[in-house]
Structures are given as structure tokens and as C-alpha cells.
Amino acid sequence: MSEAATLDRPAATDAARPLVVDNLTKHYPIHRGILNREVARVHAVDGVSFDLGAGETLGLVGESGCGKSTVGRCILRLVEPTSGTIRLGDDDITHLDRGAMRPHRQDLQAIFQDPYSSLNQRMRAGEIVAEPLVNFGQPADRAHIASLFERVGLRPEQMDHYPHEFSGGQRQRLVIAKALALEPSVIVCDEAVSALDVSVQAQVINLLTELQRERGIAYLFIAHDLAVVEHISHRIAVMYLGQIVELAEKRALFEDPLHPYTRALLNAVPIPDPEVTRDRTIIGGDVPSPLNPPKGCRFNTRCPLAFDRCRSEAPAYREVKPGHYAACHLND
Ligand code: SF4
């Protein structure tokens, strides 16, 4: 699918689409023997393409190990992509080294799952939020930091507290304040609410949504839970074994899924209404190893609708309906 995965849209040259990912691939070679020969490759990400508009949230979902976090880490330049292109605004950041990437860090921030490990336990909360401003030579006076605290629902007097004095939800608010400090245009949220209680998840999602409306921030929201992604996303991309198999506006994806894997994920989402029943087709088997992905369609070993062609020919990832992309022979 990697060749066919490019969206047929023009390259990004404007601030309206702050992030464009084109045919992104990340393979991890495995070396063995005295000559350290490459004997295999882990296909973590294979030909992933999408764009992200200003003020838009794109949800990236899939089972664990499908490569969604690797996509986020490639964009953040925490791992080096094998091939493909990542554009932030007008700039190609695909292979920038740490120094060259520094000016772009202001525009590209991250929120990870475990706020406890991403906060320096020896710094006071106010210093943590001020740190990126100080690093980039921007004003970091106490009044400004206090306003950031208030904006994310923390009290200004908490600036003098240490991270261990905050609850899990408050720590995630602290991370959000830190991510906001430099006024980025894109934030990668990698399982940002997965570790929180359900009621706190809703509060943090509401906060992220309000901040997006105010500031036009674009979120790449990576999560395994489709119900959470549904609440915050405008569009949703579904990943399976290193590839995007379907991408569409949220409503289109939920009402008219075009890929059997998406249908199976949707069927697994609980409905809080005993009157409503749903097809409960369960997909069998385990996700195949990314070391040796199946030939043809990567989903063929688990797909209840697979037929001969699926085992020999990879389906093209194409626009089946306006703005609705999918990779399945059944849409031909
Ligand atoms: Fe299933 Fe075949 Fe479609 Fe793949 S191409 S999702 S195996 S029907």
C-alpha cells in the first residue's frame, strides 16, 4: 500500500494545513551474525499519509502495536523516519537533526500518557510551565504563568507546588499548560487521557476542545479507544499493522464505515442504550507480527469477508467517496 497511500491533495504551503504527512515509513532493521547482516525488518509504519488543518483534530486509532505511536514519534522527531515526508507549515522537517529542529519545537508540542514521568519532580509547577519560555528567550513572568495556570483550570498558588502534590488530572492540566506556553500550531496527543479516570478524561477533553476553539490549535489525537476519539475528533484515521486502512470525517466513519476492520472496531464500542442492538461480529485471531506482515491485504488473516484476491493483492488506499478514503477490494 505504501505507493498508493499518498492523498491526492496538493502539498502544504499555507498555514491552513500546519501538518502534512506523506507516505511516512518507519522500518526497524534486525541485524544478526558476525557480519551484522540485516536479516529482517519490523514494518512499524508503512506508507502513512494524512494532513491536519488549523483548528482540526485528527484521531488516529488502532490496536496496540499498530504503529500509531510510532507515527507520532516520527512527527515529533523522536525517531528517524525510514522514508516519506513530514511538513510543518511550509517546512520539511523529516530529517532535521536536533539543532535544526529546535526553532520548530515552538510550533510542535506533545502531550503524553504519563504526566508523572514527563514532569521533573524536583521543579516547582510554575518553573515547569515557564521552562519552555525561558529556553526560547520569551517573557516568563509570574503573572503570565499564573494566567496559563488559570486557563487550564489550576489555581495560581499551585505554581509553588511540586508535581507529586497534584492529582493525575491536575498533572495532565500542568502538561497542557506547558505545551500551550509557546503557542504551538500543532500538538501531538499520544494516549493523552488513557491513564485518567473516565470523569477526568471528559474534563481534559473538554479543556483541549475549548483551547482549540480559542487558539486554532491542530491536534493529532492518538488513542486506542474509539469512544474517546469520537468525542474530540473532526476526522478519524484507522490504522492496522502499520498502515491507515480508512480515513474519513467522524460522522461518515461511524455511519458508513467502508473497511471491515473499522466495522469490527465500531462493533466493539459499548452502546449505553439497552434498546439498541448492534452486529457483534468479532474479529478472530491475533494481530500478525509486523516482522512478517501477511501478503496481499494485511487484514486478510482476520477478515471475515476475505476472498482469494485479498491473499495475493494489496488493496489500493483510495478516495471511495469525497473525503472518505479506504483500502479494501470490496470497494472496487
Ligand atoms: Fe477483508 Fe479483503 Fe477487504 Fe482486506 S481487502 S479488508 S481481506 S475484504
CSV table of C-alpha atoms and ligand atoms in Angstrom, one decimal:
chain,number,residue,atom,x,y,z
A,1,MET,CA,0.0,0.0,0.0
A,2,SER,CA,2.9,2.3,0.5
A,3,GLU,CA,3.0,3.6,-3.1
A,4,ALA,CA,-0.8,4.1,-3.2
A,5,ALA,CA,-1.1,5.8,0.1
A,6,THR,CA,-0.5,9.4,-1.0
A,7,LEU,CA,-3.6,11.5,-0.6
A,8,ASP,CA,-4.3,13.2,-3.9
A,9,ARG,CA,-4.1,16.7,-2.5
A,10,PRO,CA,-1.6,19.5,-3.2
A,11,ALA,CA,1.5,19.9,-1.0
A,12,ALA,CA,1.1,22.1,2.0
A,13,THR,CA,2.3,25.7,1.5
A,14,ASP,CA,-0.1,27.6,3.8
A,15,ALA,CA,-0.8,28.0,7.5
A,16,ALA,CA,-4.3,26.5,7.0
A,17,ARG,CA,-2.7,23.0,6.9
A,18,PRO,CA,0.0,23.1,9.5
A,19,LEU,CA,0.9,19.4,9.2
A,20,VAL,CA,1.1,17.2,6.2
A,21,VAL,CA,2.5,13.6,6.4
A,22,ASP,CA,3.2,11.9,3.1
A,23,ASN,CA,4.0,8.2,2.6
A,24,LEU,CA,5.7,8.0,6.0
A,25,THR,CA,7.5,4.8,6.6
A,26,LYS,CA,9.4,3.5,9.6
A,27,HIS,CA,11.2,0.1,9.5
A,28,TYR,CA,13.4,-1.2,12.2
A,29,PRO,CA,16.1,-3.5,10.7
A,30,ILE,CA,17.2,-6.6,12.6
A,31,HIS,CA,20.9,-7.5,12.4
A,32,ARG,CA,22.4,-10.8,13.2
A,33,GLY,CA,25.6,-12.8,12.8
A,34,ILE,CA,29.3,-12.0,12.9
A,35,LEU,CA,28.9,-9.7,9.8
A,36,ASN,CA,25.9,-7.9,11.4
A,37,ARG,CA,23.8,-8.6,8.3
A,38,GLU,CA,20.3,-7.3,8.1
A,39,VAL,CA,18.1,-10.5,8.4
A,40,ALA,CA,14.6,-8.9,8.8
A,41,ARG,CA,12.7,-5.7,9.2
A,42,VAL,CA,10.0,-4.7,11.6
A,43,HIS,CA,7.4,-2.8,9.5
A,44,ALA,CA,6.2,-0.5,12.2
A,45,VAL,CA,4.8,2.1,9.8
A,46,ASP,CA,4.3,1.6,6.1
A,47,GLY,CA,3.2,4.4,3.8
A,48,VAL,CA,1.1,6.5,6.1
A,49,SER,CA,-0.3,9.8,4.6
A,50,PHE,CA,-2.7,12.4,6.1
A,51,ASP,CA,-2.9,16.1,6.6
A,52,LEU,CA,-4.1,18.2,9.5
A,53,GLY,CA,-5.9,21.5,9.2
A,54,ALA,CA,-5.6,24.5,11.5
A,55,GLY,CA,-8.1,24.1,14.4
A,56,GLU,CA,-8.7,20.5,13.4
A,57,THR,CA,-8.4,17.2,15.4
A,58,LEU,CA,-7.5,14.1,13.6
A,59,GLY,CA,-8.0,11.0,15.7
A,60,LEU,CA,-5.5,8.1,15.0
A,61,VAL,CA,-6.9,4.8,16.3
A,62,GLY,CA,-5.9,1.1,16.2
A,63,GLU,CA,-5.0,-1.8,18.4
A,64,SER,CA,-1.7,-1.7,20.4
A,65,GLY,CA,1.3,-2.3,18.2
A,66,CYS,CA,-0.4,-1.0,15.0
A,67,GLY,CA,2.2,1.8,14.7
A,68,LYS,CA,0.1,4.8,15.7
A,69,SER,CA,2.5,6.0,18.4
A,70,THR,CA,5.5,5.5,16.0
A,71,VAL,CA,3.7,7.9,13.6
A,72,GLY,CA,3.5,10.4,16.4
A,73,ARG,CA,7.1,9.9,17.4
A,74,CYS,CA,8.3,10.3,13.8
A,75,ILE,CA,6.4,13.6,13.6
A,76,LEU,CA,7.9,14.8,16.9
A,77,ARG,CA,11.3,13.7,15.5
A,78,LEU,CA,11.9,11.4,18.4
A,79,VAL,CA,12.6,8.6,15.9
A,80,GLU,CA,14.1,8.9,12.5
A,81,PRO,CA,11.7,8.0,9.6
A,82,THR,CA,12.9,5.5,7.1
A,83,SER,CA,11.3,7.4,4.2
A,84,GLY,CA,8.4,9.7,3.4
A,85,THR,CA,7.9,13.4,4.2
A,86,ILE,CA,6.7,15.4,7.2
A,87,ARG,CA,5.9,19.1,6.6
A,88,LEU,CA,5.2,21.5,9.4
A,89,GLY,CA,3.7,24.6,7.7
A,90,ASP,CA,6.0,25.4,4.8
A,91,ASP,CA,9.0,23.5,6.2
A,92,ASP,CA,10.1,19.9,5.5
A,93,ILE,CA,11.2,18.7,9.0
A,94,THR,CA,11.5,15.0,8.0
A,95,HIS,CA,15.2,14.6,8.6
A,96,LEU,CA,16.1,17.6,10.7
A,97,ASP,CA,18.7,17.0,13.4
A,98,ARG,CA,18.2,18.2,17.0
A,99,GLY,CA,19.7,21.6,16.4
A,100,ALA,CA,17.9,22.3,13.1
A,101,MET,CA,14.6,21.1,14.7
A,102,ARG,CA,14.9,23.5,17.7
A,103,PRO,CA,13.1,26.5,16.1
A,104,HIS,CA,10.2,24.2,15.1
A,105,ARG,CA,9.7,22.9,18.6
A,106,GLN,CA,7.8,26.1,19.4
A,107,ASP,CA,5.3,25.2,16.8
A,108,LEU,CA,5.1,21.5,17.6
A,109,GLN,CA,4.4,20.3,21.1
A,110,ALA,CA,3.4,16.9,22.7
A,111,ILE,CA,1.2,15.6,25.5
A,112,PHE,CA,1.9,12.0,26.5
A,113,GLN,CA,0.1,9.4,28.5
A,114,ASP,CA,2.0,9.5,31.8
A,115,PRO,CA,2.3,13.1,33.0
A,116,TYR,CA,4.2,11.9,36.1
A,117,SER,CA,7.2,10.7,34.2
A,118,SER,CA,7.2,13.7,31.8
A,119,LEU,CA,7.5,16.2,34.6
A,120,ASN,CA,10.7,17.0,36.5
A,121,GLN,CA,9.8,16.0,40.1
A,122,ARG,CA,12.3,18.5,41.5
A,123,MET,CA,11.0,21.5,39.9
A,124,ARG,CA,8.0,23.6,41.1
A,125,ALA,CA,5.0,23.6,38.8
A,126,GLY,CA,5.5,27.3,37.9
A,127,GLU,CA,9.1,26.6,36.9
A,128,ILE,CA,8.0,23.6,34.8
A,129,VAL,CA,5.5,25.7,32.8
A,130,ALA,CA,8.0,28.6,32.5
A,131,GLU,CA,10.8,26.4,31.3
A,132,PRO,CA,10.0,26.3,27.5
A,133,LEU,CA,9.5,30.1,27.6
A,134,VAL,CA,12.9,30.6,29.3
A,135,ASN,CA,14.5,28.2,26.8
A,136,PHE,CA,13.3,30.2,23.9
A,137,GLY,CA,14.1,33.6,25.4
A,138,GLN,CA,10.5,34.7,25.8
A,139,PRO,CA,9.0,36.6,28.8
A,140,ALA,CA,8.1,34.1,31.6
A,141,ASP,CA,7.0,36.5,34.4
A,142,ARG,CA,4.9,35.2,37.2
A,143,ALA,CA,1.7,36.9,36.1
A,144,HIS,CA,1.9,35.3,32.6
A,145,ILE,CA,2.5,31.8,34.1
A,146,ALA,CA,-0.4,32.4,36.6
A,147,SER,CA,-2.7,33.2,33.6
A,148,LEU,CA,-1.7,29.9,31.9
A,149,PHE,CA,-2.5,28.1,35.2
A,150,GLU,CA,-5.9,29.7,35.4
A,151,ARG,CA,-6.6,28.9,31.7
A,152,VAL,CA,-6.1,25.2,32.3
A,153,GLY,CA,-8.1,25.1,35.5
A,154,LEU,CA,-5.3,25.2,38.0
A,155,ARG,CA,-5.0,27.8,40.8
A,156,PRO,CA,-2.2,30.3,40.6
A,157,GLU,CA,-1.0,29.4,44.1
A,158,GLN,CA,-0.3,25.9,42.8
A,159,MET,CA,2.7,27.3,40.9
A,160,ASP,CA,4.7,26.7,44.1
A,161,HIS,CA,3.7,23.1,44.4
A,162,TYR,CA,5.7,20.1,43.2
A,163,PRO,CA,4.3,17.6,40.7
A,164,HIS,CA,3.7,14.9,43.4
A,165,GLU,CA,1.2,17.3,45.1
A,166,PHE,CA,-1.1,17.2,42.1
A,167,SER,CA,-3.8,14.6,41.2
A,168,GLY,CA,-3.4,12.7,37.9
A,169,GLY,CA,-5.9,15.0,36.1
A,170,GLN,CA,-4.2,18.1,37.5
A,171,ARG,CA,-0.8,16.8,36.4
A,172,GLN,CA,-2.2,16.4,32.9
A,173,ARG,CA,-3.5,20.0,33.1
A,174,LEU,CA,0.0,21.1,34.0
A,175,VAL,CA,1.4,19.3,31.0
A,176,ILE,CA,-1.2,21.1,28.8
A,177,ALA,CA,-0.2,24.5,30.3
A,178,LYS,CA,3.5,23.7,29.5
A,179,ALA,CA,2.5,22.6,25.9
A,180,LEU,CA,0.5,25.8,25.5
A,181,ALA,CA,3.2,28.2,26.7
A,182,LEU,CA,4.9,28.6,23.3
A,183,GLU,CA,1.5,28.9,21.5
A,184,PRO,CA,2.1,25.9,19.1
A,185,SER,CA,0.1,25.4,16.0
A,186,VAL,CA,0.2,21.5,16.3
A,187,ILE,CA,0.0,19.3,19.4
A,188,VAL,CA,0.6,15.6,19.2
A,189,CYS,CA,-1.5,14.0,22.0
A,190,ASP,CA,-0.3,10.4,22.4
A,191,GLU,CA,-2.8,8.5,24.6
A,192,ALA,CA,-3.1,11.8,26.5
A,193,VAL,CA,-6.1,10.8,28.6
A,194,SER,CA,-5.8,7.0,28.6
A,195,ALA,CA,-4.4,6.9,32.2
A,196,LEU,CA,-7.1,9.1,33.7
A,197,ASP,CA,-10.4,8.2,35.3
A,198,VAL,CA,-13.4,8.5,32.9
A,199,SER,CA,-14.8,11.6,34.6
A,200,VAL,CA,-11.4,13.3,34.5
A,201,GLN,CA,-10.9,12.2,30.8
A,202,ALA,CA,-14.1,14.1,29.9
A,203,GLN,CA,-12.8,17.3,31.7
A,204,VAL,CA,-9.4,17.2,30.0
A,205,ILE,CA,-11.1,16.5,26.6
A,206,ASN,CA,-13.4,19.5,27.1
A,207,LEU,CA,-10.4,21.7,28.1
A,208,LEU,CA,-8.5,20.6,24.9
A,209,THR,CA,-11.6,21.4,22.8
A,210,GLU,CA,-12.0,24.9,24.3
A,211,LEU,CA,-8.3,25.7,23.8
A,212,GLN,CA,-8.6,24.6,20.2
A,213,ARG,CA,-11.6,26.9,19.6
A,214,GLU,CA,-9.7,29.8,21.2
A,215,ARG,CA,-6.3,29.3,19.6
A,216,GLY,CA,-6.9,27.3,16.4
A,217,ILE,CA,-4.5,24.6,17.5
A,218,ALA,CA,-4.4,21.4,15.4
A,219,TYR,CA,-4.3,18.1,17.4
A,220,LEU,CA,-3.2,14.7,16.2
A,221,PHE,CA,-5.0,12.6,18.9
A,222,ILE,CA,-3.6,9.1,19.1
A,223,ALA,CA,-5.6,6.7,21.1
A,224,HIS,CA,-6.7,3.0,21.2
A,225,ASP,CA,-10.2,3.9,22.5
A,226,LEU,CA,-12.6,4.8,19.6
A,227,ALA,CA,-15.2,6.1,22.1
A,228,VAL,CA,-12.7,8.7,23.4
A,229,VAL,CA,-11.5,9.6,19.9
A,230,GLU,CA,-15.1,10.1,18.8
A,231,HIS,CA,-15.6,12.9,21.3
A,232,ILE,CA,-12.7,15.1,20.3
A,233,SER,CA,-12.0,14.3,16.6
A,234,HIS,CA,-13.3,16.0,13.4
A,235,ARG,CA,-11.8,13.2,11.2
A,236,ILE,CA,-10.6,9.8,12.2
A,237,ALA,CA,-7.9,7.6,10.7
A,238,VAL,CA,-7.9,3.9,11.5
A,239,MET,CA,-4.6,2.0,11.5
A,240,TYR,CA,-3.9,-1.7,11.1
A,241,LEU,CA,-0.4,-3.3,11.1
A,242,GLY,CA,1.5,-0.1,10.1
A,243,GLN,CA,-1.0,1.2,7.6
A,244,ILE,CA,-4.0,3.5,7.5
A,245,VAL,CA,-6.9,1.4,6.3
A,246,GLU,CA,-9.6,4.1,6.5
A,247,LEU,CA,-9.8,7.8,6.9
A,248,ALA,CA,-13.0,10.0,6.9
A,249,GLU,CA,-15.0,12.7,8.7
A,250,LYS,CA,-16.1,11.3,12.0
A,251,ARG,CA,-19.8,11.1,11.1
A,252,ALA,CA,-19.1,9.3,7.8
A,253,LEU,CA,-16.8,6.8,9.5
A,254,PHE,CA,-19.3,6.0,12.2
A,255,GLU,CA,-22.4,5.9,10.0
A,256,ASP,CA,-20.9,4.3,6.9
A,257,PRO,CA,-17.6,2.5,7.6
A,258,LEU,CA,-16.0,1.2,4.4
A,259,HIS,CA,-13.4,-1.2,5.8
A,260,PRO,CA,-14.2,-4.5,7.7
A,261,TYR,CA,-11.7,-3.7,10.4
A,262,THR,CA,-13.3,-0.3,11.1
A,263,ARG,CA,-16.7,-2.1,11.3
A,264,ALA,CA,-15.2,-4.5,13.8
A,265,LEU,CA,-13.8,-1.7,16.0
A,266,LEU,CA,-17.1,0.1,15.9
A,267,ASN,CA,-19.0,-3.0,16.9
A,268,ALA,CA,-16.8,-3.3,19.9
A,269,VAL,CA,-17.7,0.1,21.2
A,270,PRO,CA,-20.4,-0.2,24.0
A,271,ILE,CA,-23.7,1.5,23.5
A,272,PRO,CA,-25.3,2.9,26.6
A,273,ASP,CA,-28.8,2.0,25.5
A,274,PRO,CA,-30.3,-1.5,26.1
A,275,GLU,CA,-32.9,-0.9,23.3
A,276,VAL,CA,-30.2,-0.6,20.6
A,277,THR,CA,-28.6,-3.7,19.3
A,278,ARG,CA,-25.6,-4.0,17.0
A,279,ASP,CA,-23.9,-6.6,14.8
A,280,ARG,CA,-21.4,-8.2,17.2
A,281,THR,CA,-19.1,-9.7,14.6
A,282,ILE,CA,-15.9,-10.3,16.5
A,283,ILE,CA,-12.6,-10.5,14.6
A,284,GLY,CA,-10.7,-13.6,15.4
A,285,GLY,CA,-7.0,-14.3,15.9
A,286,ASP,CA,-4.1,-12.0,16.9
A,287,VAL,CA,-2.6,-9.1,15.0
A,288,PRO,CA,0.1,-10.7,12.8
A,289,SER,CA,3.7,-9.8,13.5
A,290,PRO,CA,5.0,-6.6,11.8
A,291,LEU,CA,8.2,-8.6,11.2
A,292,ASN,CA,6.4,-10.6,8.6
A,293,PRO,CA,3.1,-8.9,7.5
A,294,PRO,CA,0.7,-11.1,5.5
A,295,LYS,CA,0.9,-10.8,1.7
A,296,GLY,CA,-1.9,-9.1,-0.1
A,297,CYS,CA,-4.3,-7.2,2.3
A,298,ARG,CA,-2.6,-7.2,5.7
A,299,PHE,CA,-6.0,-7.8,7.3
A,300,ASN,CA,-6.8,-10.9,5.3
A,301,THR,CA,-5.8,-13.4,8.1
A,302,ARG,CA,-8.6,-12.0,10.4
A,303,CYS,CA,-11.1,-10.5,7.9
A,304,PRO,CA,-14.5,-12.4,7.9
A,305,LEU,CA,-15.0,-11.2,4.3
A,306,ALA,CA,-11.6,-12.2,2.8
A,307,PHE,CA,-11.6,-13.9,-0.6
A,308,ASP,CA,-8.8,-15.1,-2.9
A,309,ARG,CA,-7.7,-11.8,-4.3
A,310,CYS,CA,-7.2,-10.5,-0.7
A,311,ARG,CA,-4.4,-13.0,-0.2
A,312,SER,CA,-2.4,-12.0,-3.2
A,313,GLU,CA,-3.0,-8.4,-4.0
A,314,ALA,CA,-2.8,-5.4,-1.6
A,315,PRO,CA,-5.9,-3.2,-1.9
A,316,ALA,CA,-5.2,0.4,-3.1
A,317,TYR,CA,-5.8,3.1,-0.5
A,318,ARG,CA,-8.1,5.4,-2.4
A,319,GLU,CA,-10.8,8.0,-2.1
A,320,VAL,CA,-14.0,5.9,-2.3
A,321,LYS,CA,-16.4,8.9,-1.6
A,322,PRO,CA,-15.5,12.6,-1.3
A,323,GLY,CA,-13.1,12.9,1.7
A,324,HIS,CA,-13.6,9.2,2.6
A,325,TYR,CA,-10.5,7.0,2.0
A,326,ALA,CA,-10.3,3.2,2.4
A,327,ALA,CA,-8.2,0.3,1.4
A,328,CYS,CA,-10.4,-2.7,0.7
A,329,HIS,CA,-11.1,-4.7,-2.5
A,330,LEU,CA,-14.8,-4.8,-1.6
A,331,ASN,CA,-15.0,-1.0,-2.5
A,332,ASP,CA,-13.8,-1.6,-6.1
B,1,SF4,FE1,-11.1,-8.0,4.0
B,1,SF4,FE2,-10.2,-8.4,1.5
B,1,SF4,FE3,-11.2,-6.0,2.2
B,1,SF4,FE4,-8.8,-6.9,3.2
B,1,SF4,S1,-9.3,-6.4,1.0
B,1,SF4,S2,-10.4,-5.9,4.3
B,1,SF4,S3,-9.2,-9.0,3.4
B,1,SF4,S4,-12.3,-8.0,2.1
